[in-house]
Structures are given as C-alpha cells and as structure tokens.
Amino acid sequence: MDNKDFLSKAIELAVDNVANNGGPFGAIIVNKDGKIVGRGQNRVTDTYDPTAHAEVQAIREACQQLQTFQLTDCTLYTSCEPCPMCLGAIYWARLNKVYYAADQQLAAAGGFDDAFIYEEISKQHEARNIPFIALQLDNRNAPFEKWIEHDEKVKY
Ligand SMILES: [Zn+2]
C-alpha cells in the first residue's frame, strides 16, 4: 500500500461514518512497517464528546495498541486537514508525518469550524470569540514547581 492507498482508506472510513450517523471524517495511523495500528472516525455527536475527532480517535487506538504515548515512527492519514485541536494532539503524540485529503476550506464549506478556529489562534486573547483571561494567582507556578522537583516523573 502506498500513501494514496492509505489516504483512500481514511476517506472510506469518513464516508462510511456518515452512513453511520457520524461526522464526515476518518483517519488511520500506520507504523514504520506499513501496518495500520489505529483507526478513527468522528463520533462527536453519538458519544457526546466534542473531542472525539477521527484523528484523536486514531491516536488513542494506536497508543493503546502500541502501549505508548508517543507515535514517533508513525504516520497519520486523515480525510481532512486536521483542526487546531487535532494538530495539537498530533504534536503531543509526536507523529512523524501527516497526509490529508480535503483542506480546511472544504471543511468550512461543509459547515465545520476548522478555518474559524485557525483564525482565532492568531488573535489577541481578548479579541477571541471565547475570552481567555489569565488571573495572576500567587500559586500559579505551584504545579510546575512540584513537577520540576518530582524525581520519579514520566517525562513526555
Ligand atoms: Zn480535529
């Protein structure tokens, strides 16, 4: 299977998911040996989980299957350009590379907020649709101080 075959599989998952009352998004994760180690379909509405995007679902499945929280040698194939949340998840999972089919403009035409959220990121905090307000509490660094001095932490 080549990159186009894997990406076609992700699109198939997305198309099948619509017939199953899910969102029009599908993703797969392939390891360095060309084996599919994770599959994901958008299940936001039926699981009442706004984070259940196809990419996140695929990352969760691959990490469980490989018993790791870093997918360093794996590649993600997704039917649509990842939204900012999934982009973050992809960076946290340390995936090697991403191939996508539709872009965020096509997602916007389909009624999805991907492009809107990308625009929000570049705005000043106070100009965002959802305000982000930093409160300067005296103990705001306590979690990091605790983390830095903790000797047996699992770094990620
Ligand atoms: Zn997403």
CSV table of N, CA and C and ligand atoms in Angstrom, one decimal:
chain,number,residue,atom,x,y,z
A,1,MET,N,0.8,-1.2,0.0
A,1,MET,CA,0.0,0.0,0.0
A,1,MET,C,0.9,1.2,0.0
A,2,ASP,N,0.5,2.2,-0.8
A,2,ASP,CA,1.3,3.5,-0.8
A,2,ASP,C,0.5,4.6,-0.1
A,3,ASN,N,1.0,5.8,-0.1
A,3,ASN,CA,0.4,6.9,0.6
A,3,ASN,C,-1.0,7.1,0.1
A,4,LYS,N,-1.2,7.0,-1.2
A,4,LYS,CA,-2.6,7.3,-1.7
A,4,LYS,C,-3.5,6.2,-1.3
A,5,ASP,N,-3.1,5.0,-1.2
A,5,ASP,CA,-3.9,3.9,-0.7
A,5,ASP,C,-4.4,4.1,0.7
A,6,PHE,N,-3.4,4.4,1.6
A,6,PHE,CA,-3.7,4.7,3.0
A,6,PHE,C,-4.7,5.8,3.1
A,7,LEU,N,-4.4,6.9,2.3
A,7,LEU,CA,-5.3,8.1,2.4
A,7,LEU,C,-6.7,7.7,1.9
A,8,SER,N,-6.8,6.9,0.9
A,8,SER,CA,-8.1,6.4,0.4
A,8,SER,C,-8.8,5.7,1.5
A,9,LYS,N,-8.1,4.9,2.3
A,9,LYS,CA,-8.7,4.2,3.4
A,9,LYS,C,-9.3,5.1,4.4
A,10,ALA,N,-8.6,6.2,4.7
A,10,ALA,CA,-9.1,7.2,5.6
A,10,ALA,C,-10.4,7.8,5.1
A,11,ILE,N,-10.4,8.1,3.8
A,11,ILE,CA,-11.6,8.7,3.2
A,11,ILE,C,-12.8,7.7,3.2
A,12,GLU,N,-12.5,6.4,3.0
A,12,GLU,CA,-13.5,5.4,3.1
A,12,GLU,C,-14.2,5.4,4.5
A,13,LEU,N,-13.3,5.5,5.5
A,13,LEU,CA,-13.8,5.5,6.9
A,13,LEU,C,-14.7,6.7,7.1
A,14,ALA,N,-14.3,7.8,6.5
A,14,ALA,CA,-15.1,9.1,6.6
A,14,ALA,C,-16.5,8.9,6.0
A,15,VAL,N,-16.5,8.3,4.8
A,15,VAL,CA,-17.7,8.2,4.0
A,15,VAL,C,-18.6,7.2,4.7
A,16,ASP,N,-18.1,6.0,5.2
A,16,ASP,CA,-18.8,5.0,5.9
A,16,ASP,C,-19.4,5.6,7.2
A,17,ASN,N,-18.7,6.5,7.8
A,17,ASN,CA,-19.1,7.1,9.1
A,17,ASN,C,-20.4,8.0,8.9
A,18,VAL,N,-20.5,8.6,7.8
A,18,VAL,CA,-21.7,9.5,7.5
A,18,VAL,C,-22.9,8.5,7.5
A,19,ALA,N,-22.8,7.4,6.8
A,19,ALA,CA,-23.9,6.4,6.7
A,19,ALA,C,-24.2,5.9,8.1
A,20,ASN,N,-23.3,6.0,9.0
A,20,ASN,CA,-23.5,5.6,10.4
A,20,ASN,C,-23.8,6.7,11.4
A,21,ASN,N,-24.3,7.8,10.8
A,21,ASN,CA,-24.7,9.0,11.6
A,21,ASN,C,-23.5,9.7,12.3
A,22,GLY,N,-22.3,9.5,11.8
A,22,GLY,CA,-21.2,10.2,12.4
A,22,GLY,C,-20.8,11.3,11.5
A,23,GLY,N,-19.8,12.1,11.9
A,23,GLY,CA,-19.3,13.2,11.1
A,23,GLY,C,-18.4,12.7,9.9
A,24,PRO,N,-18.3,13.5,8.9
A,24,PRO,CA,-17.6,13.1,7.6
A,24,PRO,C,-16.1,13.1,7.7
A,25,PHE,N,-15.5,12.4,8.7
A,25,PHE,CA,-14.1,12.5,8.9
A,25,PHE,C,-13.6,11.1,9.3
A,26,GLY,N,-12.5,10.7,8.7
A,26,GLY,CA,-11.8,9.4,9.0
A,26,GLY,C,-10.3,9.5,9.0
A,27,ALA,N,-9.7,8.7,9.8
A,27,ALA,CA,-8.2,8.8,9.9
A,27,ALA,C,-7.6,7.4,10.2
A,28,ILE,N,-6.4,7.1,9.7
A,28,ILE,CA,-5.7,5.9,10.1
A,28,ILE,C,-4.3,6.3,10.5
A,29,ILE,N,-3.7,5.4,11.3
A,29,ILE,CA,-2.3,5.6,11.7
A,29,ILE,C,-1.5,4.4,11.2
A,30,VAL,N,-0.4,4.6,10.6
A,30,VAL,CA,0.4,3.5,10.0
A,30,VAL,C,1.8,3.5,10.6
A,31,ASN,N,2.3,2.4,11.1
A,31,ASN,CA,3.6,2.4,11.7
A,31,ASN,C,4.7,2.3,10.6
A,32,LYS,N,6.0,2.2,11.0
A,32,LYS,CA,7.1,2.3,10.0
A,32,LYS,C,7.1,1.1,9.1
A,33,ASP,N,6.5,0.0,9.6
A,33,ASP,CA,6.5,-1.3,8.8
A,33,ASP,C,5.3,-1.3,7.8
A,34,GLY,N,4.5,-0.2,7.8
A,34,GLY,CA,3.4,-0.2,6.9
A,34,GLY,C,2.1,-0.9,7.4
A,35,LYS,N,2.1,-1.1,8.7
A,35,LYS,CA,0.9,-1.8,9.3
A,35,LYS,C,0.0,-0.7,9.9
A,36,ILE,N,-1.3,-0.9,9.7
A,36,ILE,CA,-2.3,0.0,10.3
A,36,ILE,C,-2.4,-0.3,11.8
A,37,VAL,N,-2.1,0.7,12.6
A,37,VAL,CA,-2.1,0.5,14.1
A,37,VAL,C,-3.2,1.3,14.8
A,38,GLY,N,-3.9,2.1,14.0
A,38,GLY,CA,-5.0,2.9,14.6
A,38,GLY,C,-6.0,3.4,13.6
A,39,ARG,N,-7.3,3.3,13.9
A,39,ARG,CA,-8.3,3.8,13.0
A,39,ARG,C,-9.2,4.8,13.8
A,40,GLY,N,-9.7,5.8,13.1
A,40,GLY,CA,-10.6,6.7,13.8
A,40,GLY,C,-11.7,7.2,12.9
A,41,GLN,N,-12.8,7.4,13.5
A,41,GLN,CA,-14.0,8.0,12.8
A,41,GLN,C,-14.5,9.1,13.8
A,42,ASN,N,-15.0,10.1,13.2
A,42,ASN,CA,-15.6,11.2,14.1
A,42,ASN,C,-16.9,10.7,14.8
A,43,ARG,N,-16.8,10.7,16.1
A,43,ARG,CA,-18.0,10.2,16.9
A,43,ARG,C,-18.5,11.2,17.9
A,44,VAL,N,-18.4,12.5,17.5
A,44,VAL,CA,-18.7,13.6,18.4
A,44,VAL,C,-20.2,13.5,18.9
A,45,THR,N,-21.1,13.4,18.0
A,45,THR,CA,-22.5,13.5,18.3
A,45,THR,C,-23.0,12.3,19.1
A,46,ASP,N,-22.7,11.1,18.7
A,46,ASP,CA,-23.3,9.9,19.4
A,46,ASP,C,-22.6,9.6,20.7
A,47,THR,N,-21.4,10.1,20.9
A,47,THR,CA,-20.7,9.9,22.2
A,47,THR,C,-20.8,11.1,23.1
A,48,TYR,N,-21.4,12.2,22.6
A,48,TYR,CA,-21.5,13.4,23.4
A,48,TYR,C,-20.1,13.9,23.8
A,49,ASP,N,-19.2,13.8,22.8
A,49,ASP,CA,-17.8,14.1,23.1
A,49,ASP,C,-17.2,15.0,22.0
A,50,PRO,N,-17.1,16.3,22.3
A,50,PRO,CA,-16.7,17.2,21.2
A,50,PRO,C,-15.2,17.0,20.8
A,51,THR,N,-14.5,16.2,21.6
A,51,THR,CA,-13.1,15.9,21.2
A,51,THR,C,-13.0,14.6,20.5
A,52,ALA,N,-14.0,13.9,20.2
A,52,ALA,CA,-14.0,12.6,19.5
A,52,ALA,C,-13.8,12.8,18.0
A,53,HIS,N,-12.8,13.5,17.6
A,53,HIS,CA,-12.5,13.7,16.2
A,53,HIS,C,-11.7,12.4,15.7
A,54,ALA,N,-11.8,12.2,14.4
A,54,ALA,CA,-11.2,11.0,13.8
A,54,ALA,C,-9.7,10.8,14.2
A,55,GLU,N,-9.0,11.9,14.1
A,55,GLU,CA,-7.5,11.9,14.4
A,55,GLU,C,-7.3,11.5,15.8
A,56,VAL,N,-8.0,12.1,16.7
A,56,VAL,CA,-7.9,11.8,18.2
A,56,VAL,C,-8.2,10.4,18.4
A,57,GLN,N,-9.3,9.9,17.8
A,57,GLN,CA,-9.7,8.5,18.0
A,57,GLN,C,-8.6,7.6,17.5
A,58,ALA,N,-8.0,7.9,16.4
A,58,ALA,CA,-7.0,7.1,15.8
A,58,ALA,C,-5.7,7.1,16.7
A,59,ILE,N,-5.4,8.3,17.2
A,59,ILE,CA,-4.2,8.4,18.1
A,59,ILE,C,-4.5,7.5,19.4
A,60,ARG,N,-5.7,7.6,19.9
A,60,ARG,CA,-6.0,6.8,21.1
A,60,ARG,C,-5.8,5.4,20.8
A,61,GLU,N,-6.4,4.9,19.7
A,61,GLU,CA,-6.3,3.5,19.4
A,61,GLU,C,-4.9,3.0,19.2
A,62,ALA,N,-4.1,3.8,18.4
A,62,ALA,CA,-2.7,3.4,18.1
A,62,ALA,C,-1.9,3.4,19.4
A,63,CYS,N,-2.1,4.4,20.3
A,63,CYS,CA,-1.3,4.4,21.5
A,63,CYS,C,-1.7,3.2,22.4
A,64,GLN,N,-3.0,2.8,22.5
A,64,GLN,CA,-3.3,1.7,23.2
A,64,GLN,C,-2.7,0.4,22.6
A,65,GLN,N,-2.8,0.3,21.3
A,65,GLN,CA,-2.3,-0.9,20.6
A,65,GLN,C,-0.8,-1.0,20.8
A,66,LEU,N,-0.1,0.1,20.7
A,66,LEU,CA,1.4,0.0,20.8
A,66,LEU,C,1.9,0.2,22.3
A,67,GLN,N,0.9,0.5,23.2
A,67,GLN,CA,1.3,0.8,24.6
A,67,GLN,C,2.3,1.8,24.7
A,68,THR,N,2.1,3.0,24.1
A,68,THR,CA,3.0,4.1,24.2
A,68,THR,C,2.2,5.4,24.1
A,69,PHE,N,2.8,6.5,24.6
A,69,PHE,CA,2.1,7.8,24.4
A,69,PHE,C,2.8,8.6,23.3
A,70,GLN,N,3.8,8.0,22.6
A,70,GLN,CA,4.5,8.7,21.6
A,70,GLN,C,4.5,7.9,20.3
A,71,LEU,N,4.0,8.4,19.2
A,71,LEU,CA,3.9,7.7,18.0
A,71,LEU,C,5.0,8.1,17.0
A,72,THR,N,6.2,8.2,17.5
A,72,THR,CA,7.3,8.8,16.8
A,72,THR,C,7.5,8.3,15.4
A,73,ASP,N,7.4,7.0,15.2
A,73,ASP,CA,7.7,6.3,13.9
A,73,ASP,C,6.4,6.1,13.1
A,74,CYS,N,5.3,6.8,13.4
A,74,CYS,CA,4.1,6.5,12.8
A,74,CYS,C,3.6,7.7,11.9
A,75,THR,N,2.8,7.4,10.9
A,75,THR,CA,2.3,8.4,10.0
A,75,THR,C,0.7,8.5,10.1
A,76,LEU,N,0.2,9.6,10.1
A,76,LEU,CA,-1.3,9.8,10.1
A,76,LEU,C,-1.8,10.1,8.7
A,77,TYR,N,-2.8,9.4,8.4
A,77,TYR,CA,-3.6,9.7,7.1
A,77,TYR,C,-5.0,10.1,7.5
A,78,THR,N,-5.4,11.3,7.1
A,78,THR,CA,-6.7,11.8,7.5
A,78,THR,C,-7.5,12.4,6.3
A,79,SER,N,-8.8,12.1,6.3
A,79,SER,CA,-9.6,12.5,5.2
A,79,SER,C,-9.7,14.0,5.0
A,80,CYS,N,-9.4,14.8,6.1
A,80,CYS,CA,-9.4,16.2,6.0
A,80,CYS,C,-8.3,16.8,6.8
A,81,GLU,N,-7.8,18.0,6.4
A,81,GLU,CA,-6.8,18.7,7.1
A,81,GLU,C,-7.1,18.8,8.6
A,82,PRO,N,-6.3,18.4,9.5
A,82,PRO,CA,-6.6,18.4,10.9
A,82,PRO,C,-7.0,19.8,11.5
A,83,CYS,N,-8.0,19.8,12.3
A,83,CYS,CA,-8.4,21.1,13.0
A,83,CYS,C,-7.3,21.5,14.0
A,84,PRO,N,-7.3,22.6,14.6
A,84,PRO,CA,-6.3,23.0,15.6
A,84,PRO,C,-6.2,22.1,16.8
A,85,MET,N,-7.3,21.5,17.3
A,85,MET,CA,-7.2,20.6,18.4
A,85,MET,C,-6.4,19.3,18.0
A,86,CYS,N,-6.7,18.8,16.8
A,86,CYS,CA,-6.1,17.6,16.3
A,86,CYS,C,-4.6,17.9,16.0
A,87,LEU,N,-4.3,19.1,15.4
A,87,LEU,CA,-3.0,19.5,15.2
A,87,LEU,C,-2.2,19.4,16.5
A,88,GLY,N,-2.8,19.9,17.6
A,88,GLY,CA,-2.1,19.9,18.9
A,88,GLY,C,-1.9,18.4,19.3
A,89,ALA,N,-2.9,17.6,19.1
A,89,ALA,CA,-2.8,16.2,19.5
A,89,ALA,C,-1.7,15.5,18.7
A,90,ILE,N,-1.6,15.8,17.4
A,90,ILE,CA,-0.6,15.2,16.6
A,90,ILE,C,0.8,15.6,17.1
A,91,TYR,N,1.0,16.9,17.5
A,91,TYR,CA,2.3,17.3,18.0
A,91,TYR,C,2.5,16.6,19.4
A,92,TRP,N,1.5,16.5,20.2
A,92,TRP,CA,1.7,15.8,21.5
A,92,TRP,C,2.0,14.3,21.3
A,93,ALA,N,1.5,13.7,20.3
A,93,ALA,CA,1.7,12.3,20.0
A,93,ALA,C,3.0,12.1,19.3
A,94,ARG,N,3.6,13.2,18.8
A,94,ARG,CA,4.9,13.2,18.1
A,94,ARG,C,4.9,12.3,16.9
A,95,LEU,N,3.8,12.4,16.1
A,95,LEU,CA,3.7,11.7,14.9
A,95,LEU,C,4.8,12.2,13.9
A,96,ASN,N,5.2,11.3,13.0
A,96,ASN,CA,6.2,11.5,12.1
A,96,ASN,C,5.8,12.5,10.9
A,97,LYS,N,4.6,12.2,10.4
A,97,LYS,CA,4.2,12.9,9.2
A,97,LYS,C,2.6,12.8,9.1
A,98,VAL,N,2.0,13.8,8.4
A,98,VAL,CA,0.6,13.8,8.2
A,98,VAL,C,0.3,13.9,6.7
A,99,TYR,N,-0.6,13.1,6.2
A,99,TYR,CA,-1.1,13.2,4.9
A,99,TYR,C,-2.6,13.5,5.0
A,100,TYR,N,-3.1,14.5,4.3
A,100,TYR,CA,-4.5,14.8,4.3
A,100,TYR,C,-5.1,15.0,2.9
A,101,ALA,N,-6.4,14.8,2.8
A,101,ALA,CA,-7.1,15.0,1.5
A,101,ALA,C,-7.8,16.3,1.4
A,102,ALA,N,-9.0,16.5,1.9
A,102,ALA,CA,-9.7,17.8,1.9
A,102,ALA,C,-9.0,18.8,2.8
A,103,ASP,N,-9.1,20.1,2.4
A,103,ASP,CA,-8.4,21.1,3.3
A,103,ASP,C,-9.5,21.8,4.1
A,104,GLN,N,-9.0,22.8,4.9
A,104,GLN,CA,-9.9,23.4,5.9
A,104,GLN,C,-11.0,24.3,5.2
A,105,GLN,N,-10.7,24.7,4.0
A,105,GLN,CA,-11.7,25.5,3.2
A,105,GLN,C,-12.9,24.6,2.8
A,106,LEU,N,-12.6,23.4,2.4
A,106,LEU,CA,-13.6,22.4,2.1
A,106,LEU,C,-14.4,22.1,3.3
A,107,ALA,N,-13.7,21.9,4.5
A,107,ALA,CA,-14.4,21.7,5.7
A,107,ALA,C,-15.4,22.8,6.1
A,108,ALA,N,-14.9,24.1,5.9
A,108,ALA,CA,-15.8,25.2,6.1
A,108,ALA,C,-17.0,25.2,5.3
A,109,ALA,N,-16.8,24.9,4.0
A,109,ALA,CA,-17.9,24.8,3.1
A,109,ALA,C,-18.9,23.7,3.5
A,110,GLY,N,-18.4,22.7,4.2
A,110,GLY,CA,-19.3,21.6,4.7
A,110,GLY,C,-19.9,22.0,6.1
A,111,GLY,N,-19.6,23.2,6.6
A,111,GLY,CA,-20.3,23.7,7.8
A,111,GLY,C,-19.4,23.5,9.0
A,112,PHE,N,-18.2,23.2,8.9
A,112,PHE,CA,-17.3,22.9,10.1
A,112,PHE,C,-16.4,24.1,10.4
A,113,ASP,N,-16.0,24.2,11.7
A,113,ASP,CA,-15.4,25.4,12.2
A,113,ASP,C,-13.8,25.4,12.1
A,114,ASP,N,-13.2,24.4,11.4
A,114,ASP,CA,-11.8,24.3,11.4
A,114,ASP,C,-11.1,25.7,11.0
A,115,ALA,N,-11.5,26.3,9.9
A,115,ALA,CA,-10.9,27.5,9.5
A,115,ALA,C,-11.1,28.6,10.5
A,116,PHE,N,-12.3,28.7,11.0
A,116,PHE,CA,-12.6,29.7,12.0
A,116,PHE,C,-11.7,29.6,13.2
A,117,ILE,N,-11.5,28.4,13.7
A,117,ILE,CA,-10.6,28.2,14.9
A,117,ILE,C,-9.2,28.5,14.6
A,118,TYR,N,-8.7,28.2,13.4
A,118,TYR,CA,-7.4,28.6,13.0
A,118,TYR,C,-7.2,30.1,13.0
A,119,GLU,N,-8.3,30.8,12.6
A,119,GLU,CA,-8.2,32.3,12.6
A,119,GLU,C,-8.2,32.8,14.1
A,120,GLU,N,-8.9,32.2,14.9
A,120,GLU,CA,-9.0,32.6,16.4
A,120,GLU,C,-7.6,32.5,17.0
A,121,ILE,N,-6.8,31.5,16.6
A,121,ILE,CA,-5.5,31.3,17.3
A,121,ILE,C,-4.6,32.5,17.1
A,122,SER,N,-4.7,33.2,15.9
A,122,SER,CA,-3.8,34.3,15.7
A,122,SER,C,-4.2,35.6,16.3
A,123,LYS,N,-5.4,35.6,16.9
A,123,LYS,CA,-5.9,36.8,17.5
A,123,LYS,C,-5.4,37.0,18.9
A,124,GLN,N,-5.4,38.3,19.4
A,124,GLN,CA,-5.1,38.6,20.8
A,124,GLN,C,-6.1,37.9,21.7
A,125,HIS,N,-5.7,37.5,22.9
A,125,HIS,CA,-6.6,36.7,23.8
A,125,HIS,C,-8.0,37.5,23.9
A,126,GLU,N,-7.9,38.8,24.1
A,126,GLU,CA,-9.2,39.5,24.4
A,126,GLU,C,-10.0,39.7,23.2
A,127,ALA,N,-9.5,39.4,22.0
A,127,ALA,CA,-10.2,39.6,20.8
A,127,ALA,C,-10.9,38.3,20.3
A,128,ARG,N,-10.6,37.2,21.0
A,128,ARG,CA,-11.2,35.9,20.6
A,128,ARG,C,-12.6,35.8,21.0
A,129,ASN,N,-13.3,35.0,20.2
A,129,ASN,CA,-14.7,34.7,20.4
A,129,ASN,C,-15.0,34.2,21.9
A,130,ILE,N,-14.1,33.3,22.3
A,130,ILE,CA,-14.2,32.8,23.7
A,130,ILE,C,-13.0,33.5,24.5
A,131,PRO,N,-13.3,34.4,25.4
A,131,PRO,CA,-12.2,35.1,26.1
A,131,PRO,C,-11.3,34.2,26.9
A,132,PHE,N,-10.0,34.4,26.8
A,132,PHE,CA,-9.0,33.7,27.7
A,132,PHE,C,-8.4,34.7,28.6
A,133,ILE,N,-8.6,34.5,29.9
A,133,ILE,CA,-8.2,35.5,30.9
A,133,ILE,C,-7.3,34.9,31.9
A,134,ALA,N,-6.0,35.4,31.9
A,134,ALA,CA,-5.0,35.0,32.9
A,134,ALA,C,-5.2,35.7,34.2
A,135,LEU,N,-5.4,35.0,35.3
A,135,LEU,CA,-5.5,35.6,36.6
A,135,LEU,C,-4.2,35.3,37.3
A,136,GLN,N,-3.6,36.4,37.9
A,136,GLN,CA,-2.2,36.3,38.4
A,136,GLN,C,-2.3,35.8,39.9
A,137,LEU,N,-2.6,34.5,40.1
A,137,LEU,CA,-2.6,34.0,41.4
A,137,LEU,C,-1.2,33.7,41.9
A,138,ASP,N,-1.0,33.9,43.2
A,138,ASP,CA,0.4,33.7,43.8
A,138,ASP,C,0.9,32.3,43.6
A,139,ASN,N,0.0,31.3,43.6
A,139,ASN,CA,0.5,29.9,43.5
A,139,ASN,C,0.3,29.4,42.1
A,140,ARG,N,0.3,30.3,41.1
A,140,ARG,CA,0.1,29.8,39.7
A,140,ARG,C,1.2,28.9,39.2
A,141,ASN,N,2.4,29.0,39.8
A,141,ASN,CA,3.5,28.2,39.3
A,141,ASN,C,3.7,26.9,40.2
A,142,ALA,N,2.8,26.7,41.2
A,142,ALA,CA,3.0,25.6,42.1
A,142,ALA,C,3.0,24.2,41.4
A,143,PRO,N,2.1,24.0,40.4
A,143,PRO,CA,2.2,22.7,39.7
A,143,PRO,C,3.5,22.4,39.0
A,144,PHE,N,4.1,23.5,38.4
A,144,PHE,CA,5.4,23.3,37.7
A,144,PHE,C,6.5,23.1,38.7
A,145,GLU,N,6.5,23.9,39.8
A,145,GLU,CA,7.5,23.7,40.8
A,145,GLU,C,7.5,22.3,41.3
A,146,LYS,N,6.3,21.8,41.6
A,146,LYS,CA,6.1,20.4,42.1
A,146,LYS,C,6.7,19.4,41.1
A,147,TRP,N,6.3,19.6,39.8
A,147,TRP,CA,6.8,18.8,38.7
A,147,TRP,C,8.3,18.8,38.6
A,148,ILE,N,8.9,19.9,38.6
A,148,ILE,CA,10.3,20.1,38.4
A,148,ILE,C,11.1,19.3,39.5
A,149,GLU,N,10.6,19.4,40.7
A,149,GLU,CA,11.3,18.8,41.8
A,149,GLU,C,10.9,17.3,42.0
A,150,HIS,N,9.9,16.8,41.3
A,150,HIS,CA,9.5,15.4,41.4
A,150,HIS,C,10.5,14.5,40.7
A,151,ASP,N,11.1,13.5,41.5
A,151,ASP,CA,12.2,12.7,40.9
A,151,ASP,C,11.7,11.6,40.0
A,152,GLU,N,10.5,11.1,40.3
A,152,GLU,CA,10.1,9.8,39.6
A,152,GLU,C,9.1,10.1,38.5
A,153,LYS,N,9.1,11.3,37.9
A,153,LYS,CA,8.1,11.6,36.9
A,153,LYS,C,8.4,10.9,35.6
A,154,VAL,N,7.3,10.6,34.8
A,154,VAL,CA,7.5,10.0,33.5
A,154,VAL,C,7.4,11.2,32.5
A,155,LYS,N,8.5,11.6,32.0
A,155,LYS,CA,8.5,12.8,31.1
A,155,LYS,C,7.8,12.4,29.8
A,156,TYR,N,7.2,13.5,29.2
A,156,TYR,CA,6.6,13.3,27.9
A,156,TYR,C,6.7,14.6,27.1
B,1,ZN,ZN,-10.0,17.7,14.9
